[in-house]
Tab-separated table of C-alpha atoms in Angstrom:
chain	number	residue	atom	x	y	z
A	21	ARG	CA	199.474	-60.283	328.379
A	22	LYS	CA	199.009	-57.260	330.457
A	23	GLU	CA	201.912	-55.767	332.277
A	24	VAL	CA	200.050	-55.905	335.405
A	25	GLU	CA	197.359	-58.196	336.247
A	26	GLN	CA	195.161	-58.506	339.453
A	27	ASP	CA	191.696	-60.511	340.396
A	28	PRO	CA	189.064	-57.613	339.723
A	29	GLY	CA	186.880	-59.256	342.520
A	30	PRO	CA	184.821	-58.275	343.673
A	31	PHE	CA	185.694	-59.876	347.176
A	32	ASN	CA	182.567	-59.452	349.292
A	33	VAL	CA	183.842	-60.377	353.374
A	34	PRO	CA	182.324	-59.598	356.644
A	35	GLU	CA	183.780	-57.581	359.328
A	36	GLY	CA	186.705	-58.873	360.986
A	37	ALA	CA	187.665	-61.423	358.084
A	38	THR	CA	191.568	-61.555	356.531
A	39	VAL	CA	191.549	-61.011	352.580
A	40	ALA	CA	194.312	-61.350	350.809
A	41	PHE	CA	194.740	-59.456	346.884
A	42	ASN	CA	197.400	-61.231	344.536
A	43	CYS	CA	198.908	-58.856	341.271
A	44	THR	CA	201.161	-60.304	339.003
A	45	TYR	CA	203.344	-58.223	336.629
A	46	SER	CA	205.098	-59.145	333.340
A	47	ASN	CA	208.358	-57.097	333.442
A	48	SER	CA	211.083	-58.761	335.268
A	49	ALA	CA	212.940	-55.686	335.543
A	50	SER	CA	210.695	-54.021	337.525
A	51	GLN	CA	211.965	-52.257	340.581
A	52	SER	CA	209.464	-50.560	342.685
A	53	PHE	CA	205.903	-51.825	343.841
A	54	PHE	CA	202.957	-49.978	345.375
A	55	TRP	CA	199.641	-50.794	346.719
A	56	TYR	CA	196.884	-47.819	346.379
A	57	ARG	CA	193.475	-47.842	347.315
A	58	GLN	CA	190.782	-46.084	345.590
A	59	ASP	CA	187.394	-44.755	346.992
A	60	CYS	CA	184.565	-44.276	344.789
A	61	ARG	CA	185.104	-41.450	342.850
A	62	LYS	CA	187.979	-40.091	344.658
A	63	GLU	CA	191.399	-39.965	343.121
A	64	PRO	CA	193.871	-43.271	344.186
A	65	LYS	CA	195.429	-42.875	347.341
A	66	LEU	CA	199.391	-44.851	348.397
A	67	LEU	CA	198.627	-47.054	350.687
A	68	MET	CA	201.969	-48.715	351.171
A	69	SER	CA	205.147	-49.091	349.399
A	70	VAL	CA	206.148	-52.682	348.560
A	71	TYR	CA	209.835	-53.660	349.555
A	72	SER	CA	211.614	-57.273	348.838
A	73	SER	CA	211.674	-58.183	352.372
A	74	GLY	CA	208.185	-57.433	352.864
A	75	ASN	CA	206.465	-55.077	355.091
A	76	GLU	CA	203.770	-54.645	357.541
A	77	ASP	CA	201.680	-51.503	358.575
A	78	GLY	CA	198.971	-52.173	361.152
A	79	ARG	CA	196.324	-54.410	359.755
A	80	PHE	CA	197.858	-54.463	356.118
A	81	THR	CA	200.854	-56.838	355.005
A	82	ALA	CA	202.672	-56.473	351.403
A	83	GLN	CA	204.593	-59.004	349.973
A	84	LEU	CA	206.563	-59.716	346.782
A	85	ASN	CA	208.114	-62.054	344.964
A	86	ARG	CA	210.624	-61.205	342.519
A	87	ALA	CA	210.943	-64.663	341.335
A	88	SER	CA	207.593	-65.031	340.364
A	89	GLN	CA	207.147	-61.732	339.501
A	90	TYR	CA	204.281	-61.764	342.114
A	91	ILE	CA	202.791	-58.866	344.608
A	92	SER	CA	200.129	-59.584	347.800
A	93	LEU	CA	198.574	-57.632	350.018
A	94	LEU	CA	196.918	-59.092	352.864
A	95	ILE	CA	193.986	-57.286	355.434
A	96	ARG	CA	193.684	-58.666	358.446
A	97	ASP	CA	190.650	-57.975	360.694
A	98	SER	CA	188.602	-56.117	357.852
A	99	LYS	CA	186.631	-53.133	358.724
A	100	LEU	CA	183.921	-51.391	356.832
A	101	SER	CA	186.037	-48.610	355.852
A	102	ASP	CA	188.498	-50.811	354.187
A	103	SER	CA	185.944	-51.464	351.353
A	104	ALA	CA	187.507	-49.727	348.259
A	105	THR	CA	189.321	-50.860	345.315
A	106	TYR	CA	192.673	-52.198	345.441
A	107	LEU	CA	195.595	-50.993	342.723
A	108	CYS	CA	198.723	-52.897	342.118
A	109	VAL	CA	201.154	-50.539	341.052
A	110	VAL	CA	204.509	-51.231	339.351
A	111	ASN	CA	207.486	-48.901	338.192
A	112	PHE	CA	210.373	-49.312	335.885
A	113	LEU	CA	212.543	-46.707	335.635
A	114	GLY	CA	209.867	-44.187	336.852
A	115	ASP	CA	207.294	-45.674	334.317
A	116	MET	CA	204.389	-46.876	336.347
A	117	ARG	CA	202.020	-49.287	335.323
A	118	PHE	CA	198.722	-49.643	337.359
A	119	GLY	CA	196.455	-52.666	337.418
A	120	ALA	CA	193.116	-52.535	337.159
A	121	GLY	CA	191.819	-53.060	340.473
A	122	THR	CA	190.296	-54.897	342.551
A	123	ARG	CA	187.022	-54.223	344.697
A	124	LEU	CA	186.712	-54.817	348.231
A	125	THR	CA	183.510	-54.857	350.248
A	126	VAL	CA	183.440	-55.447	353.576
A	127	LYS	CA	180.417	-56.208	355.076
A	128	PRO	CA	178.968	-55.584	358.913
B	10	SER	CA	202.708	-34.783	352.152
B	11	ALA	CA	201.623	-31.764	349.764
B	12	VAL	CA	198.452	-30.512	348.697
B	13	ILE	CA	197.179	-30.894	345.490
B	14	SER	CA	194.318	-29.406	343.901
B	15	GLN	CA	193.089	-29.326	340.241
B	16	LYS	CA	190.724	-26.968	338.895
B	17	PRO	CA	187.855	-27.489	337.841
B	18	SER	CA	186.669	-30.181	339.251
B	19	ARG	CA	183.890	-31.617	336.860
B	20	ASP	CA	182.815	-30.163	333.634
B	21	ILE	CA	180.343	-30.768	330.634
B	22	CYS	CA	181.831	-29.875	327.336
B	23	GLN	CA	180.745	-29.737	323.963
B	24	ARG	CA	182.551	-31.929	321.039
B	25	GLY	CA	184.591	-29.921	319.206
B	26	THR	CA	185.557	-27.665	322.002
B	27	SER	CA	189.152	-27.703	324.279
B	28	LEU	CA	189.204	-27.433	327.833
B	29	THR	CA	192.640	-26.976	329.996
B	30	ILE	CA	192.454	-28.698	333.415
B	31	GLN	CA	194.959	-26.486	335.946
B	32	CYS	CA	196.863	-28.270	338.730
B	33	GLN	CA	198.569	-26.706	341.632
B	34	VAL	CA	200.793	-28.225	344.448
B	35	ASP	CA	201.228	-26.238	347.551
B	36	SER	CA	205.265	-27.131	347.250
B	37	GLN	CA	207.885	-27.356	344.563
B	38	VAL	CA	208.277	-31.163	343.048
B	39	THR	CA	209.949	-32.164	339.757
B	40	MET	CA	208.079	-34.964	338.932
B	41	MET	CA	204.265	-34.294	337.541
B	42	PHE	CA	202.459	-36.071	335.616
B	43	TRP	CA	198.958	-36.204	334.033
B	44	TYR	CA	196.487	-39.380	333.848
B	45	ARG	CA	193.456	-40.525	332.353
B	46	GLN	CA	190.822	-42.975	334.141
B	47	GLN	CA	188.233	-43.852	331.987
B	48	PRO	CA	185.044	-45.067	333.609
B	49	GLY	CA	185.152	-48.787	335.333
B	50	GLN	CA	189.146	-48.875	333.898
B	51	SER	CA	192.491	-48.053	335.333
B	52	LEU	CA	194.721	-45.457	335.301
B	53	THR	CA	196.627	-44.811	332.072
B	54	LEU	CA	199.829	-42.169	332.088
B	55	ILE	CA	198.817	-39.250	329.019
B	56	ALA	CA	202.721	-37.670	329.846
B	57	THR	CA	205.607	-36.385	332.243
B	58	ALA	CA	205.021	-32.552	332.476
B	59	ASN	CA	208.633	-31.410	332.339
B	60	GLN	CA	209.414	-28.016	333.609
B	61	GLY	CA	211.006	-25.829	331.381
B	62	SER	CA	210.863	-28.403	328.562
B	63	GLU	CA	208.272	-30.344	326.406
B	64	ALA	CA	206.033	-32.897	327.755
B	65	THR	CA	207.084	-36.848	327.521
B	66	TYR	CA	203.955	-38.489	326.141
B	67	GLU	CA	203.558	-42.007	326.260
B	68	SER	CA	202.273	-43.992	323.423
B	69	GLY	CA	198.802	-43.143	322.013
B	70	PHE	CA	198.757	-39.761	323.126
B	71	VAL	CA	200.136	-36.764	321.199
B	72	ILE	CA	200.930	-33.158	322.059
B	73	ASP	CA	198.316	-32.020	319.525
B	74	LYS	CA	195.429	-33.514	321.485
B	75	PHE	CA	196.737	-33.053	324.876
B	76	PRO	CA	199.282	-29.827	324.941
B	77	ILE	CA	200.338	-29.869	328.146
B	78	SER	CA	202.344	-26.938	330.021
B	79	ARG	CA	204.633	-26.584	333.202
B	80	PRO	CA	205.573	-22.905	333.433
B	81	ASN	CA	207.191	-23.653	337.293
B	82	LEU	CA	207.717	-26.437	339.935
B	83	THR	CA	204.168	-25.948	341.400
B	84	PHE	CA	201.618	-25.640	338.813
B	85	SER	CA	200.681	-27.436	335.353
B	86	THR	CA	197.883	-27.393	332.775
B	87	LEU	CA	196.664	-30.157	330.629
B	88	THR	CA	194.072	-29.541	327.854
B	89	VAL	CA	192.224	-31.732	326.111
B	90	SER	CA	191.628	-30.284	322.695
B	91	ASN	CA	189.053	-30.787	319.683
B	92	MET	CA	186.866	-32.679	322.410
B	93	SER	CA	184.861	-35.663	321.537
B	94	PRO	CA	182.446	-38.188	323.951
B	95	GLU	CA	185.230	-40.734	323.807
B	96	ASP	CA	187.425	-37.752	325.746
B	97	SER	CA	184.701	-38.157	328.344
B	98	SER	CA	186.831	-39.431	331.430
B	99	ILE	CA	189.006	-38.482	334.879
B	100	TYR	CA	191.885	-36.415	334.323
B	101	LEU	CA	194.154	-36.815	337.126
B	102	CYS	CA	197.747	-34.947	337.999
B	103	SER	CA	200.488	-36.186	340.080
B	104	VAL	CA	202.910	-35.192	341.544
B	105	GLU	CA	206.895	-37.393	343.039
B	106	LEU	CA	207.226	-35.669	346.392
B	107	SER	CA	210.643	-37.029	346.679
B	108	PRO	CA	212.953	-37.446	344.118
B	109	SER	CA	213.452	-41.334	342.859
B	110	SER	CA	211.219	-42.375	345.130
B	111	TYR	CA	208.358	-43.092	342.729
B	112	GLU	CA	206.163	-43.239	344.993
B	113	GLN	CA	203.287	-40.596	343.315
B	114	TYR	CA	200.111	-38.557	345.068
B	115	PHE	CA	197.436	-37.437	342.761
B	116	GLY	CA	194.827	-34.916	342.856
B	117	PRO	CA	191.459	-35.154	343.540
B	118	GLY	CA	190.699	-35.292	339.927
B	119	THR	CA	188.660	-33.263	337.093
B	120	ARG	CA	185.689	-35.734	335.583
B	121	LEU	CA	184.809	-34.506	332.117
B	122	THR	CA	182.149	-35.324	330.082
B	123	VAL	CA	181.531	-34.374	326.668
B	124	THR	CA	178.269	-34.425	324.697
């Protein structure tokens, strides 16, 4: 079983749609969680950290369910510029494990 | 945030040669890391670059193949030694700006092709 698993997609959605990505992790002692965004041929960029209480940043909402070892990212009102690969990242004592990423394409 | 630069941005190398990649940060950071991202795959941690001591390598990566230097808190190098086509990949350095935040910020990457 992979340490961090994501639905690879691709997700193809129209502008304005709401889309949700899921991620599961195997290490129940994992301490911190992140979503990164990676554009084609670019480096990953931190999108948001994921807190136990859930957190929101504009159109983006991240949720953590420790009991189910599950993280989610919700994007509302999708924009063309949201097209990218979204990486789920799980940390245990500084050891960062990256998911393979979920590819999103937002179409006009 | 910090400005992180890498040199070279890309290179094409012959098998059997070595390439040294540089990573420069515009502020002092404690933690620096080197990752590899093979085509179509996610990131794999190669090692943690420790200032003043030997790097800490992940399983499957060894110092002879990927020697790392960290002479100060703003700079690190990764060498890919005795290259083979299987080493063709993107190599990225990352830094942790806030100690124990575990939030990592990445350099732009070095795209290496080995022929």
